[in-house]
Short mmCIF file of C-alpha atoms in Angstrom, two decimals:
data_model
loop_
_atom_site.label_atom_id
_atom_site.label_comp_id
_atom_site.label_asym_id
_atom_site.label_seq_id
_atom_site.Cartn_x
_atom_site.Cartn_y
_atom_site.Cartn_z
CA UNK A 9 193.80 173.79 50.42
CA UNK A 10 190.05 174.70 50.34
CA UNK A 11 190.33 177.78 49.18
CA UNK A 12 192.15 176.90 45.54
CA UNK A 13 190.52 173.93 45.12
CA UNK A 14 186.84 175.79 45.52
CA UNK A 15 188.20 178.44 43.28
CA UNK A 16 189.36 175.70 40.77
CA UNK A 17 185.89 173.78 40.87
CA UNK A 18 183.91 177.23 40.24
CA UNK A 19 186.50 177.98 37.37
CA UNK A 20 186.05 174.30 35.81
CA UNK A 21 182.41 174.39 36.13
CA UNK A 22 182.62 177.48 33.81
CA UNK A 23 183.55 175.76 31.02
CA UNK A 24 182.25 172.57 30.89
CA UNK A 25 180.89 172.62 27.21
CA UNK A 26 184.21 174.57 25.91
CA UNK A 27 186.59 172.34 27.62
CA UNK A 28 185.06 168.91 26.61
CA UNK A 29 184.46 169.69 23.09
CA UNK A 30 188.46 170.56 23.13
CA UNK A 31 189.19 166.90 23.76
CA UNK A 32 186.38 165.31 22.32
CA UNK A 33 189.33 163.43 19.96
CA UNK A 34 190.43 161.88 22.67
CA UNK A 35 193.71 161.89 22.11
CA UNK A 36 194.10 161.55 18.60
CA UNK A 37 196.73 164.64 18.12
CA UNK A 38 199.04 163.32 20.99
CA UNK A 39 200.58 160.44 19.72
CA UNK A 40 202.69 160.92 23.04
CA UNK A 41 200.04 161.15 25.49
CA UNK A 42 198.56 158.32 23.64
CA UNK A 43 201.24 156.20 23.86
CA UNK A 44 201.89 156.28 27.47
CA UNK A 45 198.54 155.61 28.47
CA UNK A 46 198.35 152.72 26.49
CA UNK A 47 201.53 151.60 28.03
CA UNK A 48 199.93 152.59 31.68
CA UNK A 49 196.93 150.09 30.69
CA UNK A 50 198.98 147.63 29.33
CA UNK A 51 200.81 147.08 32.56
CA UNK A 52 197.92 147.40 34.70
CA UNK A 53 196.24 144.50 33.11
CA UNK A 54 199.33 142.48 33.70
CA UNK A 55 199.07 143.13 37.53
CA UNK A 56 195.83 141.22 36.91
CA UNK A 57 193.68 143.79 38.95
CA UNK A 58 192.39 146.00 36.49
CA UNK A 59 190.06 148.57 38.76
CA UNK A 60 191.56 151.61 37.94
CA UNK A 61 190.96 155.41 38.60
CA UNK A 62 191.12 158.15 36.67
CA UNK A 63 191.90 160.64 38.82
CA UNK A 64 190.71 164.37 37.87
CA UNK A 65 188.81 162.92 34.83
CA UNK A 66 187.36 166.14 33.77
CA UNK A 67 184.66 164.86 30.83
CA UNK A 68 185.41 161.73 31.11
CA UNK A 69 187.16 160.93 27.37
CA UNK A 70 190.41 159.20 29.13
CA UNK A 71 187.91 156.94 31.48
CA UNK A 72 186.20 155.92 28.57
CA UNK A 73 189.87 155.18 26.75
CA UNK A 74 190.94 153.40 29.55
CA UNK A 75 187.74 151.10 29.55
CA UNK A 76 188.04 150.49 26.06
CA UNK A 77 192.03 149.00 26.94
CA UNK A 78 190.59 146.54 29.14
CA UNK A 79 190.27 148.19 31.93
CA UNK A 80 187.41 148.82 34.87
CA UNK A 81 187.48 152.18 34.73
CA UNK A 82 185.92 155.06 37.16
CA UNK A 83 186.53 158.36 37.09
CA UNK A 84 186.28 161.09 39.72
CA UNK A 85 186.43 165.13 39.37
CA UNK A 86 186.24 168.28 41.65
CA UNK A 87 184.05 169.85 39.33
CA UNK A 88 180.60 168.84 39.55
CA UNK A 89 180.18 170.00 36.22
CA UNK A 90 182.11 167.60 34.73
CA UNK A 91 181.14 164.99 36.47
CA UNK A 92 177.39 165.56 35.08
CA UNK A 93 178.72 165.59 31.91
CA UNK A 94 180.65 162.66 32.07
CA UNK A 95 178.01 161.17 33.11
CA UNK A 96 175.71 161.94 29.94
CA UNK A 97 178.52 161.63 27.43
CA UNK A 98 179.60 157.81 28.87
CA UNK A 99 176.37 156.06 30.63
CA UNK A 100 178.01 153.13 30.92
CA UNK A 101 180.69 154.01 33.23
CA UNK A 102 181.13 155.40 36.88
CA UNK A 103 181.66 158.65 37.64
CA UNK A 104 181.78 160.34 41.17
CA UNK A 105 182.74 163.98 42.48
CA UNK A 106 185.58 163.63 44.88
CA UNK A 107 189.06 165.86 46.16
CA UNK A 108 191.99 164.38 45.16
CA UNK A 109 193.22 164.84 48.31
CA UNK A 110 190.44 162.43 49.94
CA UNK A 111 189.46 159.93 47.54
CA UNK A 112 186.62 157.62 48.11
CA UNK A 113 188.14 154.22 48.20
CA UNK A 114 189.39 151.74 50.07
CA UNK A 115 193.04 151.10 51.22
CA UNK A 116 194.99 149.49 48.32
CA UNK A 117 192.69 147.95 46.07
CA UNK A 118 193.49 150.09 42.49
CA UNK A 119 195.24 148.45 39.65
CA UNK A 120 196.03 151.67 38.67
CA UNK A 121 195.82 155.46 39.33
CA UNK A 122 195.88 157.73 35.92
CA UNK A 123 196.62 161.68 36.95
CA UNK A 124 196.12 163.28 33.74
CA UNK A 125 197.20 167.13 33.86
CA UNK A 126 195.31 166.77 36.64
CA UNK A 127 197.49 167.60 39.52
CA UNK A 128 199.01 170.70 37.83
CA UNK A 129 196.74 173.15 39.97
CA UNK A 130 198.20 171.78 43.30
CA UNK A 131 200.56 174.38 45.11
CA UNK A 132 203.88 172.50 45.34
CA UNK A 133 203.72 172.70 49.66
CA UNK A 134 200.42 170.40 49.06
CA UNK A 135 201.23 167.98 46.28
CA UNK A 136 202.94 165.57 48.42
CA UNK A 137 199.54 164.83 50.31
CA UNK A 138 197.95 164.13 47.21
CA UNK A 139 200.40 161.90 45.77
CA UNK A 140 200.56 159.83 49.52
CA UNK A 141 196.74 159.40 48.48
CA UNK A 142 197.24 157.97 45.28
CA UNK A 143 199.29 155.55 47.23
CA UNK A 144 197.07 154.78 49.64
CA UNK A 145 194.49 153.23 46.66
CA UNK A 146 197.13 151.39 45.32
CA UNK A 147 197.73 147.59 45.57
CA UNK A 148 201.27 146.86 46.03
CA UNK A 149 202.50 146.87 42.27
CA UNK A 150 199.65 149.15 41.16
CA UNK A 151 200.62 151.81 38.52
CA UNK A 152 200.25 155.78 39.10
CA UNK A 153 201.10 157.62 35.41
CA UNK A 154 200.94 161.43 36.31
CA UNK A 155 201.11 163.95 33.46
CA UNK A 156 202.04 167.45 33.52
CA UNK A 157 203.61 170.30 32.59
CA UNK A 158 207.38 169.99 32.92
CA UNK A 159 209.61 173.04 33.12
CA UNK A 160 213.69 173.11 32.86
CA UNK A 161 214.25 174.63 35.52
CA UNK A 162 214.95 173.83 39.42
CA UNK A 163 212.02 175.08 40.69
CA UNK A 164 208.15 174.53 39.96
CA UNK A 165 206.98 177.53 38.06
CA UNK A 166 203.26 179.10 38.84
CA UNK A 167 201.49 180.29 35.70
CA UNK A 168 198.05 181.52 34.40
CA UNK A 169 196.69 178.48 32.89
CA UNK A 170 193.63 179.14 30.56
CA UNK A 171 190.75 177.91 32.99
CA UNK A 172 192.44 178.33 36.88
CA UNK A 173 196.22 179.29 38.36
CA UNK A 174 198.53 176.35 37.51
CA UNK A 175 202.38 174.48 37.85
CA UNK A 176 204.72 173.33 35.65
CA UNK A 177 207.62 170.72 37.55
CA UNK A 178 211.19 169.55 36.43
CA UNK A 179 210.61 165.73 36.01
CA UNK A 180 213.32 165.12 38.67
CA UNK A 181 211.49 167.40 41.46
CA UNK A 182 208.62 165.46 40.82
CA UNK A 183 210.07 162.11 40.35
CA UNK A 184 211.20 162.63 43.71
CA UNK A 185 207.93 163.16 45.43
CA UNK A 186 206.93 160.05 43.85
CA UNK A 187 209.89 158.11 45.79
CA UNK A 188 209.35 160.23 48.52
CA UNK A 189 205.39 158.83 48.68
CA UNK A 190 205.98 155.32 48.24
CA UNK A 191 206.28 155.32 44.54
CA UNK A 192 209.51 153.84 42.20
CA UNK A 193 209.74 155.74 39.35
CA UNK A 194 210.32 154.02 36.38
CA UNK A 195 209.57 155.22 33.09
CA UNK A 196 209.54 158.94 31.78
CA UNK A 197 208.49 160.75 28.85
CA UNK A 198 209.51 164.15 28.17
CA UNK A 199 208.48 166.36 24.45
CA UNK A 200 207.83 169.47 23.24
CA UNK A 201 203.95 170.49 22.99
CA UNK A 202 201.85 170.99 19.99
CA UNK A 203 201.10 174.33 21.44
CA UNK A 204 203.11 178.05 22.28
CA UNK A 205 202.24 177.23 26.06
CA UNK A 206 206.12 177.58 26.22
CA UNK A 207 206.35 174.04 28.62
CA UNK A 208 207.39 170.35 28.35
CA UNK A 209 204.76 168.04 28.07
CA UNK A 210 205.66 165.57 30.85
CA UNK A 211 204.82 162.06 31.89
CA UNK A 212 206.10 159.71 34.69
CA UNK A 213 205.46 156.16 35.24
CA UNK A 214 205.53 154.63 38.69
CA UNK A 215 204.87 152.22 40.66
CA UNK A 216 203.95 151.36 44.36
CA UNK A 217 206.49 148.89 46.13
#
């Protein structure tokens, strides 16, 4: 697992700049994305423990989005690049460089986890041990919304991403990690990108029993 993930960091730190002036709207031209993380917040404050992570929080515009729905927010990144610049951009939050694969918190105390395009580097043989850590954080009842690229076909597809090597999943593979892990999948949202990328955008609600 090293040996992507220190490729992935290097290629992330490359574009810092580039990359967070890409989604400085924050959303604002994906009314879909949008939605369901409003939707993820929404039901994390009715859990009543709102300490959630953003998981792979690259500049740190979706930690700050979260905070403004109410929640407390942290966000942690591979990249130390980003995490500098997360740091500058939102002074008011936490951020903290961390592997997804080994977070830095305690056994079940997260509201909620958000995985925003984050996990689409992950070789498919080593996304189940990230998803049993996003588990792990959770409270029973916490909330895990994981967004990625979706693909129609049976099998996850490798592809050149624009900043490091990268997967697109059917929703039903990956719906079935989530089960597998712990997880009960319950809410799904599926559309065609804004872009020629050629994928689904994909997102999938669950939550830990």
């Amino acid at each position: 697992m090293a040996n992507h993930q220190d490729e992935t960091r290097a290629a992330y730190d490359g574009v810092v700049e580039l990359y967070a002036s890409l989604f400085a709207d924050r959303l604002e031209t994906q009314p879909f994305a949008r939605a369901m993380i409003g939707t993820f917040a929404e039901l994390v404050r009715a859990t009543g423990n709102l300490r959630a992570a953003d998981v792979g929080c690259g500049p740190g515009h979706l930690t700050a989005m979260l905070h403004e729905l109410g929640l407390d927010a942290f966000g942690l990144d591979l990249s130390p690049g980003m995490v500098d610049h997360a740091r500058q951009a939102h002074p008011a939050l936490r951020f903290q460089e961390a592997r997804m694969e080994s977070l830095p918190i305690e056994d079940g105390v997260l509201g909620g986890v958000l995985a925003h395009y984050s996990m689409i580097h992950t070789p498919a043989g080593e996304l189940p041990e990230l998803l049993a850590e996003q588990v792990r954080v959770l409270a029973p009842g916490g909330l895990l919304l994981v967004s990625f690229f979706g693909t129609d076909g049976p099998e996850p597809v490798r592809f050149d991403h624009k900043v490091a090597p990268a997967y697109s999943w059917p929703a039903d593979r990956l719906a079935e990690l989530l089960a597998d892990a712990g997880l009960v999948p319950f809410a799904r949202l599926l559309h065609d990108p804004a872009s020629e990328r050629g994928f689904l955008d994909a997102h999938l609600l669950a939550r830990r029993s």
